[in-house]
């Protein structure tokens, strides 16, 4: 009753089942089974399938659903409905790789078996002969599927269940990931977008970025074949005074890698921590040398920050996120009502929003050092490729408006994450390894932080919320080379090994930035923020010239600064070194407890910034107060019908603006035509018919989770009476007062 | 007088005559009301002033800092920015300028020094020179003034003292002196008495007003009764009440006794599907029901219909005390604790918010209203809201229902009428609930603010379906805290009438009320005439009033409905003593029909019961459910097929049902957080160098329009070419219809061409005309209106907080440009 998704199917199906014996189903099925296959992608192979599977709607009460075939391929778990859902209603925002009833294998988060009224987490191959009556699949993009196996043949059910469990949960080798068979069988045209997205897989890209930011560092090309160290990117940039010998000393550990240069000349570097060996002095002296090198970059000042100490660990992040996401896995609507009572406090308790806040806070501190104090900043971390990536990319987003364009953002991800060696393969657990220690949604955390910035300063970003959501989904589509490898070295070695025994040369895997693999042009339009404030043209000429260095001597940090006692890496350094280098720690809450409130100084920085007029192309600082950090509604709530606003929400506003933009362009075009035809002759083409695009957009009633769920024919204008009003209507018969009436009638009788 | 010796900062007790001597020579030579650049009200005295002050602007005002002069007068803290054009001396007096704060809305005065912060009270002394002066207002604004280094120290100190001294919080009698300060002068009284009421909105003061509403709703079978004309039957009810036609006044008189405070069931609104919304107080149970009474009671309750659902508002809804507690907690959360400057840690903010229960209460009201809206939508029944006193939650729910269901109530004028109808006239105890005198803490409860919050929740979920904007809601929110308006300064119409009528009216038994000429000197000089809150020009400049509305297509008029009595099966007509009519109770989300629901039907009145033995039964409960179910299942497809005409795919009379899950209900940031430190991110100044993209878009559209105009003027000589000019011809109108682009499914042509062509000669005119004209009022003819309305559809978006850009006056393309750039070209609608 609450969900009226597929009313027709329900009444028909049970009778179908009751009249036909399993054999008949089987014989009947065999022929159409081939037809029931989805449009397989190149290289996609069906492992197993089962028909007459009932896909339940989310609503637990009604047990309604759609019958169809459930398949498991080497790419996805797919459900094909028996009902002919009108093809003519192709959704505007259709993913070319997988449909709304498909789950890419690596997108599966958890599988639960539903036994009668219990639900059990399926962990692996322990199920040999038993199979549950219901498979519940939680996806990493927050979708929830429920498939009832009660109507299908026993061995089919067994097979499909084991197949799905096997392929989704069992460890596999990288070679078995779908991308490899997919790419072997597909020839991708060179992607067009690539020309503008810098991939940072060549020396030119790095040189260009260095030039763009006017940094004065050294580009290292010697590692092109990973001769120096496999831990280092192919190309990277170090302070001028770092020698080649230094680079090889600790396999790249402790080596400061340039990230970005501020226009004042100071720069942001990141590094991974050296292993601490107390008795040996080598690492310390090496580190001193590196610090000196960084300091030499500009003004002899450097601040270091050990992120391992001050930010939550990778495991904390994973733990918090796994708590957080549970709020959004809605098996049934009733679950949601229950969780709703304590919505805000449970949000606070899982701590996810606070982790976001901490990351943004840390990035703000880095920004403050660069922007206000003009210090070099060296951020470090044990691995150097998790929170370092988050913080450095966030700092760059805040400081540099180039990275807030679509191409710039993609370049940033390439630079800091892909080339920077974030362990995507391990962190995303693309191989379904049982050992979950390394799994952590660090990249998602970064996207979350970006989203916070985006929602606070919409016009500053060229890309839209939808773009970020799609990007976060794409992590779990095992097709893109972007998220498949742990580092550039890893990628190179895999691809080399691969190309050696296939005759096709190096594998041509698309990157995720090749959006045409997933979406057509119209859908890609939704990635663009219609409210983006384009950079005014004259800005470039007005850009402040790079000030010469001697002027900046005035802004030397005060020598009276006292280094905080302790912690982290520089424990054993001599004071003299610190004085020379004026090394400061950024992190304030590590100071002694009597020091001022942790964030008060950065608060000042923020407030000072706030008083200046906002420039969407200048520095952006996020507000981090309690109410300001919010839930990424689109990503987390888009599949939950109960929270979709029909014909409402911000989407309507944005889509309106973009329509308006379209119309402006259209009018412009008409005007051009008009004036041209004026001069030529009076025979003009009819005014262009309304584009199908706008038309379809109109006909679909936009809901607040617009591009992801559209409401077409089957939308039910469900009254969102959130109480039990409707529920009480459903189990109506037993109203207490009917007794009264009965008694009354008895009396009367 | 301005210079005071630096050492003696003791605040002097300022007696009025002394004050007058201090700074103002005004009052007497009344024509020049301009003092030191401040345009005073007649009789207003400037007590203190400080130069070179900067005011922090909120995002709504454009952000950043504004330099100017700060004044403190009898009545307000005024801030006059530099370089504003000299005000016209002959213009109407404005109570509050855009940057002013009335003293009465100030709650706390805080001086921020170099190293410390101090709460300034009338008795405290400052030991430092304030650099910043922060005024915390009762309406949750926080206004911050920054003294320049060049501001004379004495001025900074004196003005701080003066404000602290004059605003006088919590003292009895201050309200009246405040009113006198603002409105007490003879000139002001004269000005106010000459002020015309806005005739475009429905004030619900006369019988004709009610009849107009009946007509607008297409409610047949009801009439306006003036039986309570002298407030004899029920003191808290308005003079005119709508009751079923079949009940005569003489019969009606007997029914009052059966209800608490005599608040009999009264008609409020009719849903286009023929359901009527009623509200009433609880039954008086200790009264014997005569048979005639019973007939009339039933008639009143059932209207002409055979099904009645009583919605009990007592149990599930928050009590006024709950609301008051929640609101004070919310205040504390949003503004922080001023005395200790301790605020909630960020990572506990949401939990604390939850524990205020404020959102729970908004949710609760919205939920109840959504239920009622759905009930009404099923047609052919009366829904009677019942509350013990019928003066708090009934107001909230009945008006929310109408906001949800009736597009007219989502326009500014419609909403104002709604508040008049369901709050002011219906006798919400504004005076006690707002507690202006601070002498009635037990009764204080911001029920009306809760209602505004609910409306805001709806607005934020469906921004494109409202003509009124957040700015309007904010303005109303802030005005509640200002004890100046007759709207809020009384508990019921009777009190309001008393106040005005002893001045200007007398009652003669023969002719009823009649106006007598206002006597030259009003009998009570301490009692100035109070304007209604809807006279926005007293408080807000035209520019800011223009932001009260956004252009949306006007709601189509309700079609002559085949509803109610016409449409139903003939059974619906049988309403007499002998036919059973069923009544149900909706409570806690479930229907039931308890035997004692209607006291006269319960067992005590045995006589009556006989005739009704077949009446209520579970069958009928099920029938009701079936009705609702059928509606839920079939409604939409039906609406789809019927989307011809001006309605888009979405029937404009579909209720806007709010989503009430945790993630969907939010804090009204622009209201509660606008001044607080928390809101920093939302008050970021927008650079004046860069156009907001929306402004750019507007600019672009303007360019195109100009070009098109140019091109079309060329082609006017060329008949065949005319087609390409998308603004004149009918074909293009249609094209625009199809093109219909936008958010507003129900909208008709919003094509830019049309839009651009239509506006009247000056944008200012347009601004003012937008709110007002009866031609755009929803009840006028749709055919014309679409054209007329389309004038306004240039930009149909609301202003979401994230992308908010509120230009201030430094900001050239002011919102009037956004909404409506200069026009050139004839109006198509006229």
XYZ file of C-alpha atoms in Angstrom, chain B residues 63-624:
562
model
C 27.361 41.211 3.603
C 30.413 43.146 4.559
C 30.526 46.314 6.565
C 28.652 49.503 6.082
C 29.949 52.793 7.394
C 27.634 55.397 8.790
C 26.316 57.074 11.881
C 24.629 55.398 14.776
C 21.769 57.041 16.633
C 19.813 56.154 19.648
C 16.406 57.710 19.932
C 13.433 57.239 22.147
C 12.249 54.520 20.013
C 14.968 52.897 18.049
C 18.622 52.415 17.431
C 19.046 53.880 14.009
C 21.912 53.547 11.677
C 22.270 55.907 8.789
C 24.780 54.807 6.214
C 27.001 57.328 4.598
C 26.305 58.406 1.121
C 22.700 57.533 0.964
C 20.603 60.071 -0.804
C 19.019 62.574 1.458
C 15.590 61.377 2.383
C 12.633 63.166 1.046
C 11.157 65.238 3.794
C 7.678 64.854 2.521
C 7.685 61.128 2.304
C 5.638 59.126 4.710
C 7.268 58.501 8.014
C 8.834 55.140 8.283
C 9.016 53.560 11.675
C 12.131 51.622 11.016
C 14.689 52.034 8.324
C 16.449 49.097 6.802
C 19.259 49.294 9.294
C 17.324 50.220 12.369
C 16.365 48.235 15.406
C 13.475 49.103 17.585
C 14.445 49.396 21.207
C 11.694 47.025 22.090
C 13.208 44.193 20.170
C 16.545 44.470 21.890
C 17.124 41.873 24.481
C 20.708 42.339 25.477
C 23.377 44.904 24.921
C 26.920 43.673 24.885
C 29.994 45.816 24.632
C 33.121 44.221 23.284
C 36.339 45.804 24.374
C 39.897 45.155 23.406
C 40.184 42.208 25.687
C 36.808 41.612 27.134
C 33.150 41.438 26.619
C 30.573 42.856 28.923
C 26.871 42.654 29.179
C 25.711 46.210 29.665
C 22.747 46.763 31.914
C 21.222 50.070 32.966
C 23.042 49.905 36.241
C 26.391 48.692 35.138
C 29.357 50.834 34.412
C 31.840 50.332 31.669
C 35.481 50.304 32.507
C 36.686 50.227 28.962
C 35.889 51.850 25.684
C 33.839 49.531 23.586
C 35.169 48.697 20.177
C 32.170 46.778 19.201
C 28.578 47.033 20.231
C 26.490 43.933 19.865
C 22.747 44.029 20.192
C 21.049 40.734 20.783
C 17.457 40.983 19.734
C 14.451 39.086 20.874
C 13.803 38.043 17.331
C 17.162 36.254 17.310
C 18.922 38.815 15.250
C 22.331 39.833 16.432
C 23.345 43.245 15.254
C 26.893 44.278 15.454
C 28.279 47.782 15.267
C 31.945 48.496 15.120
C 33.319 51.763 16.395
C 36.093 53.230 14.406
C 39.319 54.397 15.978
C 38.180 57.854 15.089
C 34.861 57.582 16.819
C 35.107 59.844 19.846
C 35.455 57.630 22.855
C 32.740 59.426 24.703
C 30.347 58.848 21.893
C 31.059 55.156 21.903
C 30.580 54.926 25.607
C 27.610 57.193 25.824
C 25.668 55.523 23.105
C 26.276 52.168 24.670
C 24.949 53.460 27.929
C 22.082 55.211 26.337
C 20.942 52.152 24.545
C 21.346 50.008 27.621
C 19.439 52.540 29.601
C 16.642 53.149 27.208
C 15.689 49.770 25.958
C 14.630 48.842 29.439
C 13.952 45.215 29.258
C 11.290 43.543 31.242
C 9.867 46.543 32.895
C 6.133 46.875 33.103
C 4.845 49.900 31.374
C 7.663 50.090 28.928
C 5.526 48.819 26.131
C 3.155 51.686 26.385
C 5.874 54.274 26.599
C 7.518 52.624 23.678
C 4.367 52.821 21.679
C 4.013 56.411 22.604
C 7.539 57.122 21.611
C 6.865 55.702 18.229
C 3.281 56.512 17.512
C 2.188 58.857 20.207
C 2.668 62.157 18.498
C -0.316 63.931 17.096
C 1.193 63.914 13.679
C 1.819 60.261 13.786
C -1.677 59.536 14.969
C -3.057 61.557 12.190
C -0.831 59.847 9.730
C -1.880 56.444 10.934
C -5.546 57.235 10.945
C -5.304 58.382 7.382
C -3.591 55.250 6.386
C -5.685 53.032 4.183
C -5.959 49.381 4.689
C -4.701 47.272 1.899
C -7.860 46.377 0.107
C -6.282 43.594 -1.868
C -6.097 41.295 1.035
C -8.976 39.929 2.967
C -9.126 41.289 6.478
C -12.051 39.159 7.589
C -13.410 42.041 9.548
C -16.734 42.515 7.928
C -19.424 40.173 6.831
C -18.582 41.005 3.251
C -15.064 39.787 3.777
C -16.321 36.434 4.882
C -18.738 36.275 2.023
C -15.906 36.959 -0.328
C -14.018 34.056 1.160
C -17.029 31.798 0.849
C -17.271 32.736 -2.759
C -13.600 32.269 -3.368
C -13.747 28.788 -1.955
C -16.934 28.003 -3.755
C -18.556 27.030 -0.529
C -22.276 26.747 -0.911
C -24.584 26.001 1.936
C -22.871 28.317 4.344
C -23.725 31.787 5.436
C -22.216 34.526 7.493
C -23.921 34.956 10.777
C -23.679 38.145 12.756
C -25.223 36.697 15.840
C -22.060 37.445 17.741
C -21.947 40.987 16.550
C -21.707 42.381 20.055
C -19.555 39.552 21.312
C -22.396 38.488 23.466
C -22.454 34.887 22.505
C -18.759 34.266 22.654
C -16.339 36.908 23.721
C -13.350 35.437 21.992
C -15.012 34.781 18.670
C -15.119 37.303 15.892
C -18.223 39.265 15.148
C -18.974 37.280 12.078
C -18.921 33.551 11.863
C -19.727 31.198 9.086
C -22.335 28.595 9.840
C -24.563 26.376 7.752
C -27.309 28.127 5.927
C -29.937 25.924 7.405
C -29.297 27.081 10.915
C -31.109 30.220 11.818
C -29.586 32.750 14.090
C -32.142 32.108 16.759
C -31.330 28.444 16.685
C -27.680 29.199 16.611
C -27.828 31.153 19.809
C -28.692 28.077 21.743
C -25.677 26.146 20.581
C -23.073 28.437 22.042
C -23.624 27.097 25.480
C -22.616 23.650 24.412
C -19.052 24.619 23.709
C -16.200 25.777 25.800
C -16.098 29.579 25.742
C -18.934 29.427 23.305
C -16.614 28.593 20.485
C -19.031 26.728 18.295
C -17.948 24.883 15.175
C -17.184 27.457 12.539
C -16.407 27.043 8.936
C -12.808 27.876 7.964
C -12.182 26.709 4.512
C -13.518 24.505 1.790
C -11.320 22.166 -0.125
C -12.020 22.226 -3.848
C -13.182 18.666 -3.572
C -16.025 19.684 -1.402
C -14.778 19.025 2.067
C -15.161 21.660 4.680
C -12.750 22.489 7.401
C -14.232 23.503 10.710
C -12.822 24.303 14.050
C -14.369 24.287 17.465
C -13.648 24.141 21.149
C -14.388 21.144 23.279
C -17.934 20.252 24.238
C -19.509 21.348 27.428
C -20.566 18.039 28.789
C -22.651 19.084 31.707
C -25.405 20.500 29.660
C -28.614 18.853 28.834
C -29.163 18.452 25.138
C -32.597 19.198 23.988
C -33.728 17.689 20.845
C -33.733 20.941 18.981
C -30.276 21.677 20.178
C -29.131 18.369 18.906
C -30.463 18.944 15.479
C -28.728 22.262 15.276
C -25.529 20.947 16.712
C -25.439 18.255 14.141
C -26.297 20.624 11.390
C -23.483 22.904 12.353
C -21.058 20.100 12.656
C -21.930 18.328 9.475
C -22.573 21.231 7.214
C -24.464 19.670 4.419
C -22.486 16.485 4.420
C -23.018 13.147 5.976
C -19.577 12.381 7.201
C -17.680 14.222 9.828
C -14.252 13.548 11.197
C -13.340 15.168 14.439
C -9.635 15.717 14.744
C -8.632 15.926 18.325
C -5.699 18.276 18.730
C -5.261 18.012 22.436
C -3.338 14.879 23.031
C -0.604 14.554 20.506
C 0.225 18.151 20.036
C 2.696 20.005 22.178
C 1.238 22.181 24.860
C 2.047 25.874 24.892
C 4.367 25.259 27.791
C 6.229 22.656 25.765
C 6.599 25.067 22.938
C 7.886 27.775 25.180
C 10.464 25.476 26.706
C 11.601 24.212 23.349
C 11.895 27.688 21.993
C 13.959 28.944 24.863
C 16.261 25.976 24.492
C 16.550 26.627 20.819
C 17.438 30.221 21.530
C 20.111 29.158 23.911
C 21.499 26.749 21.367
C 21.520 29.232 18.536
C 22.705 32.298 20.342
C 24.893 30.604 22.866
C 24.866 31.545 26.472
C 25.696 35.197 26.468
C 26.853 35.432 30.015
C 29.334 32.632 29.834
C 29.948 32.636 26.109
C 29.919 28.904 26.250
C 28.477 27.319 23.220
C 27.690 23.776 22.431
C 30.628 21.863 21.007
C 30.269 21.379 17.310
C 30.189 17.650 17.444
C 27.301 17.742 19.865
C 25.320 20.415 18.125
C 22.912 18.123 16.419
C 22.230 16.126 19.541
C 21.524 19.292 21.415
C 19.259 20.429 18.668
C 17.377 17.198 18.955
C 17.036 17.590 22.678
C 15.361 20.960 22.309
C 12.404 19.136 20.734
C 11.643 22.188 18.668
C 11.909 20.211 15.469
C 9.764 17.488 16.949
C 7.061 20.010 17.506
C 7.237 21.454 14.025
C 7.088 17.940 12.760
C 4.135 17.175 14.904
C 2.173 20.160 13.635
C 3.056 19.466 10.040
C 2.114 15.855 10.405
C -1.232 16.629 11.862
C -1.865 19.174 9.170
C -0.833 16.699 6.483
C -3.268 14.182 7.834
C -6.043 16.685 7.799
C -5.087 17.805 4.319
C -5.302 14.254 3.081
C -8.620 13.784 4.741
C -10.036 16.875 3.168
C -8.728 15.813 -0.140
C -10.852 12.735 -0.147
C -13.859 14.947 -0.425
C -17.358 15.242 0.890
C -16.802 15.317 4.546
C -16.360 17.873 7.195
C -13.258 17.864 9.257
C -13.656 19.561 12.573
C -10.549 20.483 14.470
C -11.242 20.274 18.123
C -9.093 21.682 20.832
C -10.064 22.419 24.377
C -9.842 26.145 23.898
C -9.557 26.267 20.148
C -7.111 29.097 20.307
C -3.667 27.621 19.829
C -3.036 24.449 17.954
C -6.240 24.778 15.979
C -4.837 27.973 14.591
C -1.618 26.245 13.674
C -3.203 23.220 12.097
C -6.031 24.884 10.262
C -3.780 27.475 8.732
C -1.120 24.929 7.852
C -3.723 22.832 6.125
C -4.676 25.777 4.013
C -1.101 26.617 3.187
C -0.633 23.063 2.043
C -3.779 22.833 0.008
C -4.564 26.283 -1.231
C -2.119 28.014 -3.549
C -3.783 31.273 -2.701
C -2.494 30.961 0.822
C 1.017 30.683 -0.481
C 0.913 34.164 -1.891
C 1.778 37.056 0.301
C -1.671 38.564 0.344
C -3.337 35.230 0.686
C -1.135 34.352 3.573
C -1.855 37.620 5.274
C -5.515 36.961 4.874
C -5.011 33.517 6.273
C -3.334 34.855 9.365
C -6.135 37.347 9.742
C -8.696 34.613 9.448
C -7.198 31.826 11.482
C -5.213 33.733 14.045
C -6.241 37.305 14.473
C -9.963 36.952 14.067
C -10.162 33.489 15.467
C -8.808 34.810 18.700
C -5.349 33.471 19.126
C -4.114 35.009 22.322
C -1.285 36.912 20.744
C -1.052 39.354 23.565
C -0.592 36.727 26.208
C 1.441 34.358 24.136
C 3.980 36.926 23.109
C 3.960 38.376 26.598
C 4.857 41.882 25.639
C 4.536 43.177 29.118
C 6.643 40.442 30.564
C 4.026 40.059 33.211
C 2.552 36.872 32.055
C 5.313 34.333 31.875
C 3.026 31.412 32.431
C 1.078 32.052 29.326
C 3.988 32.906 27.132
C 4.465 30.545 24.238
C 5.598 31.295 20.729
C 2.848 29.341 19.059
C 2.767 31.699 16.149
C 6.500 31.397 15.666
C 6.124 27.664 15.647
C 3.613 28.093 12.892
C 5.993 30.295 10.934
C 8.661 27.683 11.329
C 6.301 25.072 9.962
C 5.543 27.260 6.995
C 9.221 27.716 6.472
C 9.720 23.961 6.487
C 7.165 23.698 3.756
C 8.699 26.572 1.910
C 12.136 25.071 2.050
C 10.884 21.803 0.670
C 8.837 23.381 -2.054
C 10.469 26.715 -2.674
C 9.029 26.985 -6.110
C 5.451 26.642 -5.037
C 5.325 29.691 -2.858
C 4.868 33.227 -3.948
C 5.879 34.506 -0.579
C 9.499 34.152 0.295
C 11.638 33.492 3.254
C 12.128 37.229 3.582
C 8.465 37.671 4.155
C 8.378 35.006 6.806
C 11.351 36.594 8.462
C 9.749 39.994 8.417
C 6.658 38.590 10.018
C 8.744 36.717 12.526
C 10.563 39.858 13.538
C 7.434 41.965 13.691
C 5.916 39.732 16.293
C 8.494 40.958 18.737
C 7.627 44.560 18.139
C 4.796 45.736 20.364
C 3.425 48.160 17.852
C 0.853 46.331 15.870
C -2.767 45.943 16.625
C -2.516 42.535 15.047
C -0.513 41.155 17.913
C -1.496 43.404 20.763
C -4.782 41.839 21.607
C -6.133 38.444 22.428
C -9.246 38.562 20.343
C -11.256 40.795 18.149
C -13.280 42.069 21.018
C -10.222 43.498 22.698
C -9.104 45.039 19.466
C -12.489 46.582 18.901
C -12.633 47.920 22.388
C -9.405 49.642 21.835
C -10.331 51.322 18.637
C -13.991 51.724 19.173
C -13.922 53.726 22.271
C -12.084 56.186 20.163
C -14.136 56.324 17.101
C -17.215 54.275 17.349
C -20.194 54.073 19.501
C -22.922 51.597 19.563
C -26.504 52.536 19.166
C -28.972 49.765 19.514
C -30.927 50.731 16.484
C -28.300 51.025 13.845
C -25.663 48.826 15.229
C -22.156 50.080 15.037
C -21.646 53.294 13.356
C -18.673 55.427 12.871
C -18.529 58.707 14.579
C -16.133 61.322 13.536
C -12.856 60.876 15.270
C -12.624 63.493 17.885
C -9.817 65.890 17.397
C -8.166 64.985 20.618
C -8.364 61.377 21.423
C -9.628 60.724 24.914
C -6.629 58.815 26.073
C -3.360 60.337 24.967
C -1.430 57.436 26.315
C -3.084 55.142 23.906
C -1.956 55.675 20.366
C -3.671 54.059 17.470
C -1.857 50.990 16.422
C -1.348 50.009 12.834
C -1.789 46.465 11.632
C 1.355 44.546 10.964
C 0.433 44.207 7.325
C 1.215 47.822 6.741
C 4.689 46.841 5.725
C 5.625 50.233 4.449
C 5.939 51.379 8.024
C 8.780 49.021 8.617
C 10.313 48.028 5.351
C 11.489 49.955 2.396
C 10.058 49.215 -0.992
C 13.215 47.446 -1.947
C 12.949 45.048 0.912
C 9.258 44.573 0.461
C 9.970 43.589 -3.078
C 11.776 40.590 -1.725
C 8.730 39.400 0.099
C 7.465 37.759 -3.013
C 8.900 35.882 -5.856
C 7.227 35.524 -9.172
C 5.350 32.347 -9.599
C 2.365 31.699 -11.723
C -0.789 32.700 -9.959
C -2.875 29.804 -8.865
C -5.673 29.061 -11.225
C -8.980 29.943 -9.822
C -10.972 27.169 -8.378
C -13.169 25.913 -11.091
C -16.866 26.011 -10.557
C -16.726 22.765 -8.812
C -18.844 19.811 -9.312
C -18.198 19.002 -5.814
C -19.900 18.811 -2.573
C -23.541 18.546 -2.866
C -23.705 18.535 -6.580
C -21.344 15.785 -7.305
C -22.135 13.236 -4.718
C -24.642 10.583 -4.821
C -28.036 11.754 -3.783
C -27.542 10.185 -0.402
C -25.302 12.970 0.548
C -28.249 15.258 0.622
C -30.139 13.497 3.233
C -29.461 15.295 6.311
C -32.305 15.413 8.634
C -33.233 14.193 11.979
C -33.808 10.719 10.908
C -30.948 9.881 8.618
C -27.831 8.609 10.197
C -24.803 10.695 9.810
C -21.538 9.282 10.880
C -18.842 10.848 12.863
C -15.339 9.593 13.450
C -12.470 10.572 15.584
C -9.007 10.876 14.148
C -6.581 10.555 16.922
C -3.042 9.265 17.035
C -3.198 8.529 13.393
C -6.099 6.184 13.644
C -9.794 6.435 13.097
C -12.294 5.367 15.608
C -15.791 6.190 16.557
C -16.004 6.228 20.303
C -19.505 6.326 21.549
C -19.039 9.460 23.559
C -17.452 11.439 20.800
C -20.459 13.649 20.479
C -21.811 14.075 23.961
C -25.386 14.263 22.812
C -25.096 10.944 21.148
C -23.564 9.210 24.112
C -25.549 6.989 26.324
C -26.744 9.719 28.639
C -29.061 11.113 26.059
C -31.072 8.065 25.478
C -33.820 9.707 23.601
C -31.671 10.764 20.874
C -29.856 7.530 20.581
C -32.828 5.703 19.359
C -33.087 7.640 16.232
C -29.487 7.044 15.538
C -29.068 3.454 16.278
C -27.912 2.581 12.869
C -25.473 5.348 12.759
C -21.858 4.770 13.588
C -20.397 1.444 12.848
C -17.260 -0.201 11.824
C -18.661 -0.492 8.362
C -18.474 3.183 8.088
C -14.979 3.256 9.373
C -14.112 0.908 6.629
C -15.974 2.946 4.136
C -13.895 5.881 5.083
